[in-house]
Amino acid sequence: MRSWTTRLLVFASLLWWAPAALAGSGVPADPSEVTFRTLDNGVRVLVKENHGASLVSIQVWVRVGSRYETRENNGISHVLEHMVFRGSASLGADELKRQIEGVGGYVNAETARDSTRFEALVTTQFYARTLSALADCILHPRVEAKDLADEREVIGAELSARLADPTFECGEMMSAARFKTHPYGLPQGGTPASLRRLDANLLREFHSQYYVGPNMSVVVVGDVTAADAVAKVREAFSTAPNRKPPPVAPPAESPLEGPRKVSKIAPIQQVVMSLAFSGPGIGTPKDVLAMDVLLTALGEGATSMLQSRLRGTPPLVTGFEVDYLTQKDPGTLSVTCILPRATMNAVQTAIRGAIREIREHPLSDKQLEQARNVLEGQYTYQNETAAGQGGSLGFYEAIDSYEFALTYIDEFRRVTADQIQAVAARYFDPDAYVLAVVEPPPRGGGLEARSWFLPRPAALESVQDVAGRVASTFSALAFQELH
């Protein structure tokens, strides 16, 4: 599961629809309410009827992201996502966006490590037209040298803006230090050098390899009938090639055997520090469920273990967040803090002490029940909207199976304190971690410090400025600020 912060980031851009798009159940769906079909060309279709409002969420998840890249073509997934919005042979540049927003709809796309997601939210009367236009641009994007040059400028500006955020930079440093051989260590959006190496031919080849029927899932949730939605998806995606994507088997990452430390000086006033420990991938689902409950007990809410250690009297940090993103392959659980330089050692000691405690002592019945309740509330809130339900279904469908989303609450409710302790012992070592630090210059160091509080940006890169602003707002709320 994604941590609450990341879940908010993924779906915050959708919440302005919430008052009119309540799903009612608060969970993605009863398994019997989801219609699943595999089309003749391999496209997987998921439909959930939700007639609470005349809205339809359409999400297309492609199983490609930085996990499927190399250092040479790093960033190509994100560039290709942008090129989809340059139009197709039948739709001009930005016409997809204008067509959807022109009827009061919303369209966006994000690229992550394991997947690329395209989404639209429109009223029922326009969903067939929107589905057709979205499929056209996804399957047949116009990839020309001039368009690529224009988008390279846009993406370069995005990259510069992200690197100006010390929390983002700290996260990038942490990932690179943790994943030395696995592509999870690559920057999700590429680097200036790797972006310059990409040309139109490389993008067309990459698209032909990964934008194929068996590598796509189309999720439709809202005011539709299942039979009609499946038929419309079949028509819209009829030209998706029926061939498998290239097999990808990233090298296994070596275990952490001690601390790995990376640091950088930046013109800021407080330190950004992240401690990261090993975490499971979706291939071990029971461990994922236990890790989600563990994360909640460790750092979510006023009664969490780290809240008392880091935000006591006097507080050691200005703010902190605990983050664990379920991915296809094993990842990390990280604790990121904003803090004064003077408390760096004390904060490291407090975090490592909490990790040691959760390894050596099971949660109490009260701690376990509180963590379950908080996690259930978060997941229920996330899935209040049709778009939220579609996002949960699509997220797990992209890395494993949508069924994980349907049974999620029941399954984590079965997690025991002994299982959590066992998972902590299996993945955590208080003496084996990554420490990433972005810190202010020493006094007289020649860099002008700036005052800031920048929330951690979304794991998924948005192409919409407004979505980024909303996501940042909710990220700041999710970040453990002073109360």
Short mmCIF file of C-alpha atoms in Angstrom, two decimals, residues 30-477:
data_model
loop_
_atom_site.label_atom_id
_atom_site.label_comp_id
_atom_site.label_asym_id
_atom_site.label_seq_id
_atom_site.Cartn_x
_atom_site.Cartn_y
_atom_site.Cartn_z
CA ASP A 30 -17.44 -5.67 -3.42
CA PRO A 31 -15.67 -8.24 -5.67
CA SER A 32 -19.01 -9.16 -7.19
CA GLU A 33 -19.53 -5.52 -8.25
CA VAL A 34 -16.41 -5.33 -10.43
CA THR A 35 -16.69 -6.57 -14.00
CA PHE A 36 -13.40 -7.81 -15.41
CA ARG A 37 -12.77 -8.72 -19.04
CA THR A 38 -9.70 -9.42 -21.14
CA LEU A 39 -10.24 -8.30 -24.72
CA ASP A 40 -9.08 -10.30 -27.72
CA ASN A 41 -6.01 -8.07 -28.08
CA GLY A 42 -5.02 -8.51 -24.42
CA VAL A 43 -6.32 -5.20 -23.03
CA ARG A 44 -7.67 -5.76 -19.53
CA VAL A 45 -10.91 -3.93 -18.67
CA LEU A 46 -12.26 -3.21 -15.19
CA VAL A 47 -15.68 -1.64 -14.71
CA LYS A 48 -17.39 -0.61 -11.48
CA GLU A 49 -20.88 0.87 -11.74
CA ASN A 50 -21.47 3.84 -9.44
CA HIS A 51 -24.66 5.76 -10.10
CA GLY A 52 -24.34 8.22 -7.21
CA ALA A 53 -23.62 11.07 -9.64
CA SER A 54 -23.55 11.59 -13.41
CA LEU A 55 -19.78 11.29 -13.57
CA VAL A 56 -17.42 8.73 -15.09
CA SER A 57 -13.77 8.18 -14.20
CA ILE A 58 -11.65 6.72 -17.00
CA GLN A 59 -8.13 5.59 -16.17
CA VAL A 60 -5.66 3.87 -18.47
CA TRP A 61 -2.74 2.22 -16.69
CA VAL A 62 0.28 1.19 -18.75
CA ARG A 63 2.84 -1.07 -17.08
CA VAL A 64 5.86 1.06 -17.87
CA GLY A 65 7.89 3.55 -15.87
CA SER A 66 11.45 4.12 -14.75
CA ARG A 67 11.67 0.46 -13.64
CA TYR A 68 11.69 -0.41 -17.34
CA GLU A 69 14.40 2.08 -18.28
CA THR A 70 18.19 2.12 -18.42
CA ARG A 71 20.63 4.89 -17.62
CA GLU A 72 20.86 5.57 -21.34
CA ASN A 73 17.13 6.13 -21.92
CA ASN A 74 16.22 7.25 -18.39
CA GLY A 75 13.18 9.53 -18.49
CA ILE A 76 11.73 8.11 -21.70
CA SER A 77 8.51 6.94 -20.01
CA HIS A 78 7.82 10.43 -18.72
CA VAL A 79 8.64 12.06 -22.06
CA LEU A 80 6.30 9.66 -23.83
CA GLU A 81 3.54 10.51 -21.36
CA HIS A 82 3.96 14.15 -22.35
CA MET A 83 3.92 13.30 -26.05
CA VAL A 84 0.46 11.76 -25.70
CA PHE A 85 -0.85 15.27 -25.06
CA ARG A 86 0.74 16.52 -28.27
CA GLY A 87 -2.11 14.82 -30.10
CA SER A 88 -2.44 12.17 -32.79
CA ALA A 89 -3.02 12.08 -36.54
CA SER A 90 -6.65 13.06 -35.95
CA LEU A 91 -6.24 15.34 -32.89
CA GLY A 92 -4.04 18.41 -32.86
CA ALA A 93 -1.62 19.48 -30.15
CA ASP A 94 -3.36 20.01 -26.80
CA GLU A 95 -6.72 19.24 -28.44
CA LEU A 96 -7.30 16.29 -26.09
CA LYS A 97 -7.00 18.60 -23.10
CA ARG A 98 -9.17 21.30 -24.66
CA GLN A 99 -11.83 18.79 -25.70
CA ILE A 100 -12.18 17.34 -22.20
CA GLU A 101 -11.85 20.56 -20.24
CA GLY A 102 -14.19 22.25 -22.72
CA VAL A 103 -17.07 20.15 -21.39
CA GLY A 104 -16.12 20.74 -17.75
CA GLY A 105 -13.99 17.62 -17.44
CA TYR A 106 -10.57 16.94 -16.03
CA VAL A 107 -7.61 15.19 -17.68
CA ASN A 108 -4.18 14.39 -16.34
CA ALA A 109 -1.33 11.89 -16.50
CA GLU A 110 1.44 10.68 -14.20
CA THR A 111 4.55 8.59 -14.57
CA ALA A 112 5.88 6.51 -11.68
CA ARG A 113 8.45 3.76 -11.33
CA ASP A 114 6.15 0.87 -12.16
CA SER A 115 3.45 2.47 -14.28
CA THR A 116 2.14 5.37 -16.32
CA ARG A 117 -1.44 6.48 -15.72
CA PHE A 118 -3.71 8.57 -17.93
CA GLU A 119 -7.00 9.70 -16.43
CA ALA A 120 -10.07 11.68 -17.31
CA LEU A 121 -13.17 12.58 -15.32
CA VAL A 122 -16.24 13.75 -17.24
CA THR A 123 -20.00 13.80 -17.00
CA THR A 124 -21.74 10.69 -18.28
CA GLN A 125 -22.91 12.19 -21.57
CA PHE A 126 -19.33 12.82 -22.69
CA TYR A 127 -17.61 9.65 -21.49
CA ALA A 128 -17.79 7.72 -24.79
CA ARG A 129 -16.26 10.62 -26.74
CA THR A 130 -13.61 11.11 -24.07
CA LEU A 131 -12.70 7.42 -24.00
CA SER A 132 -12.28 7.41 -27.78
CA ALA A 133 -10.11 10.54 -27.85
CA LEU A 134 -7.97 9.36 -24.93
CA ALA A 135 -7.40 5.96 -26.56
CA ASP A 136 -6.49 7.59 -29.87
CA CYS A 137 -3.78 9.76 -28.32
CA ILE A 138 -2.43 6.95 -26.12
CA LEU A 139 -2.25 4.39 -28.93
CA HIS A 140 -1.24 6.74 -31.75
CA PRO A 141 0.66 9.71 -30.31
CA ARG A 142 2.22 12.17 -32.69
CA VAL A 143 5.96 11.87 -32.06
CA GLU A 144 7.80 14.38 -34.19
CA ALA A 145 11.17 16.03 -33.68
CA LYS A 146 9.74 19.53 -33.24
CA ASP A 147 7.12 18.38 -30.72
CA LEU A 148 9.81 16.49 -28.83
CA ALA A 149 12.02 19.57 -28.71
CA ASP A 150 9.16 21.61 -27.29
CA GLU A 151 8.34 19.00 -24.64
CA ARG A 152 12.00 18.63 -23.73
CA GLU A 153 11.94 22.32 -22.77
CA VAL A 154 8.82 21.80 -20.64
CA ILE A 155 10.25 18.73 -18.93
CA GLY A 156 13.57 20.48 -18.33
CA ALA A 157 11.73 23.27 -16.54
CA GLU A 158 9.81 20.69 -14.49
CA LEU A 159 13.05 18.96 -13.55
CA SER A 160 14.66 22.23 -12.47
CA ALA A 161 11.64 23.10 -10.34
CA ARG A 162 11.68 19.71 -8.66
CA LEU A 163 15.40 19.87 -7.94
CA ALA A 164 14.84 23.24 -6.26
CA ASP A 165 12.75 21.38 -3.67
CA PRO A 166 15.15 20.02 -1.02
CA THR A 167 12.68 17.33 0.10
CA PHE A 168 12.48 16.01 -3.45
CA GLU A 169 16.25 16.15 -3.85
CA CYS A 170 16.73 14.32 -0.56
CA GLY A 171 14.39 11.57 -1.77
CA GLU A 172 16.28 11.26 -5.06
CA MET A 173 19.59 11.01 -3.19
CA MET A 174 18.14 8.37 -0.89
CA SER A 175 16.85 6.23 -3.79
CA ALA A 176 20.13 6.44 -5.68
CA ALA A 177 22.07 5.40 -2.58
CA ARG A 178 19.72 2.51 -1.77
CA PHE A 179 19.38 1.11 -5.30
CA LYS A 180 22.83 0.79 -6.82
CA THR A 181 21.88 -1.73 -9.54
CA HIS A 182 18.07 -1.81 -9.63
CA PRO A 183 16.40 0.86 -11.83
CA TYR A 184 14.43 2.11 -8.81
CA GLY A 185 17.61 4.11 -8.20
CA LEU A 186 17.15 6.05 -11.45
CA PRO A 187 15.54 9.51 -11.36
CA GLN A 188 11.89 9.03 -12.31
CA GLY A 189 11.94 11.93 -14.76
CA GLY A 190 15.44 11.36 -16.12
CA THR A 191 18.43 13.69 -16.07
CA PRO A 192 19.33 16.58 -18.39
CA ALA A 193 21.93 14.33 -20.05
CA SER A 194 19.59 11.36 -20.56
CA LEU A 195 16.81 13.59 -21.88
CA ARG A 196 19.16 15.06 -24.49
CA ARG A 197 19.89 11.54 -25.78
CA LEU A 198 16.24 10.83 -26.57
CA ASP A 199 15.04 11.32 -30.13
CA ALA A 200 11.76 10.70 -31.94
CA ASN A 201 12.86 7.29 -33.23
CA LEU A 202 13.72 6.07 -29.74
CA LEU A 203 10.34 7.23 -28.45
CA ARG A 204 8.46 5.52 -31.29
CA GLU A 205 10.33 2.27 -30.64
CA PHE A 206 9.68 2.45 -26.89
CA HIS A 207 6.00 3.13 -27.53
CA SER A 208 5.73 0.15 -29.90
CA GLN A 209 7.26 -2.11 -27.26
CA TYR A 210 5.23 -1.13 -24.19
CA TYR A 211 2.00 0.49 -25.37
CA VAL A 212 0.55 -2.87 -26.38
CA GLY A 213 -2.72 -4.57 -25.45
CA PRO A 214 -1.46 -7.06 -22.85
CA ASN A 215 0.44 -4.26 -21.09
CA MET A 216 -2.61 -2.01 -20.54
CA SER A 217 -5.53 -1.93 -18.14
CA VAL A 218 -8.52 0.36 -18.65
CA VAL A 219 -10.51 1.14 -15.49
CA VAL A 220 -13.96 2.73 -15.77
CA VAL A 221 -15.85 3.69 -12.61
CA GLY A 222 -19.02 5.73 -12.49
CA ASP A 223 -22.42 6.24 -14.03
CA VAL A 224 -22.21 3.51 -16.67
CA THR A 225 -23.46 0.00 -17.24
CA ALA A 226 -20.76 -2.64 -17.28
CA ALA A 227 -21.82 -4.09 -20.63
CA ASP A 228 -21.81 -0.70 -22.34
CA ALA A 229 -18.47 0.33 -20.85
CA VAL A 230 -16.77 -2.92 -21.92
CA ALA A 231 -18.17 -2.50 -25.43
CA LYS A 232 -16.94 1.09 -25.67
CA VAL A 233 -13.47 0.18 -24.39
CA ARG A 234 -13.32 -2.66 -26.92
CA GLU A 235 -14.12 -0.23 -29.73
CA ALA A 236 -11.80 2.54 -28.52
CA PHE A 237 -8.81 0.24 -27.96
CA SER A 238 -9.37 -2.08 -30.91
CA THR A 239 -6.11 -0.99 -32.55
CA ALA A 240 -3.92 -1.84 -29.55
CA PRO A 241 -1.38 -4.43 -30.78
CA ASN A 242 -1.81 -7.93 -29.40
CA ARG A 243 1.78 -8.66 -28.50
CA LYS A 244 3.64 -8.98 -25.23
CA PRO A 245 6.00 -6.29 -23.98
CA PRO A 246 9.71 -7.13 -23.69
CA PRO A 247 10.53 -9.24 -20.63
CA VAL A 248 12.15 -7.17 -17.91
CA ALA A 249 13.95 -8.72 -14.95
CA PRO A 250 15.83 -6.02 -13.03
CA PRO A 251 18.84 -7.23 -11.08
CA ALA A 252 18.21 -8.00 -7.45
CA GLU A 253 19.47 -5.29 -5.12
CA SER A 254 22.06 -6.25 -2.54
CA PRO A 255 20.88 -6.04 1.08
CA LEU A 256 21.88 -3.16 3.29
CA GLU A 257 24.73 -4.31 5.51
CA GLY A 258 25.44 -1.03 7.26
CA PRO A 259 24.73 2.67 6.97
CA ARG A 260 25.02 4.37 3.58
CA LYS A 261 25.33 8.12 3.92
CA VAL A 262 24.94 10.84 1.30
CA SER A 263 24.73 14.57 1.85
CA LYS A 264 24.56 17.87 0.01
CA ILE A 265 24.68 21.54 0.95
CA ALA A 266 21.88 23.77 -0.33
CA PRO A 267 20.79 27.38 0.31
CA ILE A 268 18.15 26.54 2.91
CA GLN A 269 17.64 27.38 6.55
CA GLN A 270 16.82 23.95 8.03
CA VAL A 271 18.03 20.43 7.39
CA VAL A 272 16.06 17.87 5.37
CA MET A 273 17.03 14.39 6.49
CA SER A 274 15.75 10.99 5.41
CA LEU A 275 16.46 7.60 6.97
CA ALA A 276 15.42 4.66 4.79
CA PHE A 277 15.14 0.99 5.62
CA SER A 278 14.33 -2.00 3.43
CA GLY A 279 10.70 -2.83 2.60
CA PRO A 280 8.79 -5.58 0.78
CA GLY A 281 7.42 -5.64 -2.75
CA ILE A 282 4.01 -6.86 -3.90
CA GLY A 283 5.45 -10.34 -4.48
CA THR A 284 5.14 -10.91 -0.73
CA PRO A 285 1.60 -9.61 -0.12
CA LYS A 286 1.34 -10.66 3.52
CA ASP A 287 4.49 -8.69 4.26
CA VAL A 288 3.03 -5.68 2.43
CA LEU A 289 -0.09 -5.78 4.58
CA ALA A 290 1.92 -6.06 7.78
CA MET A 291 4.19 -3.22 6.66
CA ASP A 292 1.19 -0.97 6.05
CA VAL A 293 -0.06 -1.51 9.59
CA LEU A 294 3.47 -1.10 10.91
CA LEU A 295 3.89 2.21 9.05
CA THR A 296 0.64 3.47 10.53
CA ALA A 297 1.68 2.55 14.07
CA LEU A 298 5.11 4.05 13.52
CA GLY A 299 4.23 7.43 12.10
CA GLU A 300 0.54 8.15 11.43
CA GLY A 301 -1.48 10.27 13.81
CA ALA A 302 -1.01 11.89 17.20
CA THR A 303 -0.56 8.55 19.02
CA SER A 304 2.11 7.09 16.73
CA MET A 305 5.46 5.96 18.06
CA LEU A 306 7.47 8.65 16.30
CA GLN A 307 5.05 11.42 17.20
CA SER A 308 6.00 11.16 20.85
CA ARG A 309 9.70 10.72 20.11
CA LEU A 310 10.08 13.51 17.56
CA ARG A 311 7.34 15.95 18.54
CA GLY A 312 7.61 15.84 22.30
CA THR A 313 8.65 18.68 24.56
CA PRO A 314 10.83 20.19 23.31
CA PRO A 315 10.22 19.01 19.73
CA LEU A 316 13.22 17.66 17.83
CA VAL A 317 11.80 18.35 14.35
CA THR A 318 9.69 20.95 12.60
CA GLY A 319 7.85 18.21 10.71
CA PHE A 320 8.18 14.59 9.61
CA GLU A 321 6.56 11.95 7.45
CA VAL A 322 6.84 8.19 7.21
CA ASP A 323 6.51 6.80 3.71
CA TYR A 324 6.24 3.31 2.26
CA LEU A 325 5.16 2.76 -1.33
CA THR A 326 4.13 -0.71 -2.40
CA GLN A 327 5.95 -1.46 -5.63
CA LYS A 328 6.43 -4.39 -7.95
CA ASP A 329 9.86 -5.07 -6.46
CA PRO A 330 11.13 -4.59 -2.89
CA GLY A 331 11.47 -0.94 -1.92
CA THR A 332 11.97 1.15 1.19
CA LEU A 333 10.28 2.56 4.24
CA SER A 334 11.60 6.04 4.90
CA VAL A 335 11.31 8.65 7.62
CA THR A 336 11.88 12.18 6.31
CA CYS A 337 12.26 15.13 8.69
CA ILE A 338 12.67 18.88 8.57
CA LEU A 339 14.78 19.86 11.52
CA PRO A 340 17.43 22.22 12.88
CA ARG A 341 21.03 21.10 12.49
CA ALA A 342 21.42 20.92 16.27
CA THR A 343 19.01 17.98 16.64
CA MET A 344 20.28 15.78 13.78
CA ASN A 345 21.99 13.22 16.00
CA ALA A 346 19.10 13.10 18.47
CA VAL A 347 16.59 12.54 15.65
CA GLN A 348 18.64 9.72 14.14
CA THR A 349 18.86 8.09 17.55
CA ALA A 350 15.10 8.44 18.09
CA ILE A 351 14.19 6.92 14.71
CA ARG A 352 16.63 4.04 15.04
CA GLY A 353 15.37 3.47 18.58
CA ALA A 354 11.79 3.18 17.34
CA ILE A 355 12.90 0.73 14.66
CA ARG A 356 14.71 -1.32 17.29
CA GLU A 357 11.68 -1.30 19.59
CA ILE A 358 9.25 -2.46 16.90
CA ARG A 359 11.66 -5.30 16.03
CA GLU A 360 12.08 -6.46 19.61
CA HIS A 361 8.63 -5.91 21.10
CA PRO A 362 5.20 -6.62 19.59
CA LEU A 363 2.64 -3.84 19.43
CA SER A 364 0.19 -3.72 22.30
CA ASP A 365 -3.44 -4.57 21.61
CA LYS A 366 -4.25 -0.86 21.89
CA GLN A 367 -1.51 0.17 19.46
CA LEU A 368 -2.56 -2.49 16.98
CA GLU A 369 -6.23 -1.53 17.06
CA GLN A 370 -5.41 2.18 16.74
CA ALA A 371 -3.22 1.48 13.71
CA ARG A 372 -5.92 -0.64 12.07
CA ASN A 373 -8.54 2.03 12.67
CA VAL A 374 -6.38 4.82 11.28
CA LEU A 375 -5.46 2.77 8.21
CA GLU A 376 -9.07 1.81 7.54
CA GLY A 377 -10.16 5.43 7.85
CA GLN A 378 -7.48 6.55 5.42
CA TYR A 379 -8.32 3.87 2.86
CA THR A 380 -12.02 4.55 3.15
CA TYR A 381 -11.50 8.28 2.65
CA GLN A 382 -9.29 7.65 -0.33
CA ASN A 383 -12.04 5.60 -1.97
CA GLU A 384 -14.97 7.96 -1.40
CA THR A 385 -14.99 9.02 -5.05
CA ALA A 386 -15.36 7.11 -8.28
CA ALA A 387 -11.94 8.40 -9.31
CA GLY A 388 -10.46 7.25 -6.00
CA GLN A 389 -11.89 3.77 -6.44
CA GLY A 390 -10.59 3.63 -9.98
CA GLY A 391 -7.18 4.70 -8.76
CA SER A 392 -7.01 1.95 -6.13
CA LEU A 393 -8.10 -0.71 -8.60
CA GLY A 394 -5.70 0.51 -11.27
CA PHE A 395 -2.73 0.97 -8.96
CA TYR A 396 -2.74 -2.64 -7.81
CA GLU A 397 -3.69 -3.89 -11.26
CA ALA A 398 -0.54 -2.24 -12.65
CA ILE A 399 1.80 -4.02 -10.23
CA ASP A 400 -0.11 -7.23 -9.52
CA SER A 401 -3.90 -7.61 -9.51
CA TYR A 402 -6.87 -5.34 -8.85
CA GLU A 403 -8.17 -7.98 -6.43
CA PHE A 404 -5.68 -6.79 -3.81
CA ALA A 405 -7.65 -3.53 -3.56
CA LEU A 406 -10.95 -5.34 -3.05
CA THR A 407 -9.83 -7.41 -0.08
CA TYR A 408 -7.40 -4.89 1.38
CA ILE A 409 -9.32 -3.90 4.52
CA ASP A 410 -10.32 -7.45 5.42
CA GLU A 411 -6.76 -8.65 4.93
CA PHE A 412 -4.95 -6.00 6.96
CA ARG A 413 -7.55 -6.43 9.72
CA ARG A 414 -6.22 -9.99 10.07
CA VAL A 415 -2.61 -8.86 10.58
CA THR A 416 -1.38 -9.70 14.08
CA ALA A 417 1.18 -8.04 16.32
CA ASP A 418 3.43 -11.08 15.92
CA GLN A 419 3.31 -10.75 12.14
CA ILE A 420 4.26 -7.09 12.36
CA GLN A 421 7.18 -7.87 14.64
CA ALA A 422 8.33 -10.62 12.27
CA VAL A 423 8.18 -8.28 9.27
CA ALA A 424 10.10 -5.62 11.19
CA ALA A 425 12.78 -8.18 12.04
CA ARG A 426 12.89 -9.40 8.44
CA TYR A 427 13.31 -6.01 6.76
CA PHE A 428 14.58 -3.55 9.36
CA ASP A 429 18.00 -3.30 10.92
CA PRO A 430 18.60 -0.19 13.05
CA ASP A 431 22.26 -0.37 12.01
CA ALA A 432 21.63 -0.87 8.27
CA TYR A 433 19.96 2.09 6.60
CA VAL A 434 20.40 4.91 4.11
CA LEU A 435 20.92 8.38 5.53
CA ALA A 436 20.35 11.22 3.06
CA VAL A 437 20.84 14.81 4.18
CA VAL A 438 20.34 18.17 2.48
CA GLU A 439 21.67 20.80 4.85
CA PRO A 440 22.29 24.55 5.02
CA PRO A 441 25.78 25.88 4.42
CA PRO A 442 27.94 26.63 7.41
CA ARG A 443 27.86 30.24 8.50
CA GLY A 444 29.92 32.31 6.12
CA GLY A 445 29.74 29.55 3.52
CA GLY A 446 28.76 31.94 0.75
CA LEU A 447 25.27 30.62 -0.06
CA GLU A 448 22.26 32.79 0.70
CA ALA A 449 19.81 30.72 2.77
CA ARG A 450 16.13 30.86 1.85
CA SER A 451 13.15 30.27 4.08
CA TRP A 452 10.89 27.46 2.90
CA PHE A 453 8.48 24.75 3.75
CA LEU A 454 8.14 22.60 0.70
CA PRO A 455 6.02 19.46 0.89
CA ARG A 456 7.36 16.34 -0.69
CA PRO A 457 6.20 16.18 -4.33
CA ALA A 458 4.06 13.40 -5.72
CA ALA A 459 5.55 10.06 -6.55
CA LEU A 460 3.75 10.47 -9.84
CA GLU A 461 4.73 13.45 -11.99
CA SER A 462 1.76 15.60 -13.03
CA VAL A 463 1.51 17.40 -16.33
CA GLN A 464 -1.10 19.80 -14.94
CA ASP A 465 0.04 22.81 -12.92
CA VAL A 466 -3.26 23.00 -11.07
CA ALA A 467 -3.05 19.33 -10.12
CA GLY A 468 0.42 19.95 -8.78
CA ARG A 469 -0.80 22.82 -6.63
CA VAL A 470 -3.64 20.73 -5.19
CA ALA A 471 -1.32 17.78 -4.60
CA SER A 472 1.15 20.03 -2.80
CA THR A 473 -1.60 21.41 -0.61
CA PHE A 474 -2.69 17.96 0.48
CA SER A 475 0.90 16.85 0.89
CA ALA A 476 1.45 19.70 3.33
CA LEU A 477 -1.63 18.60 5.27
#
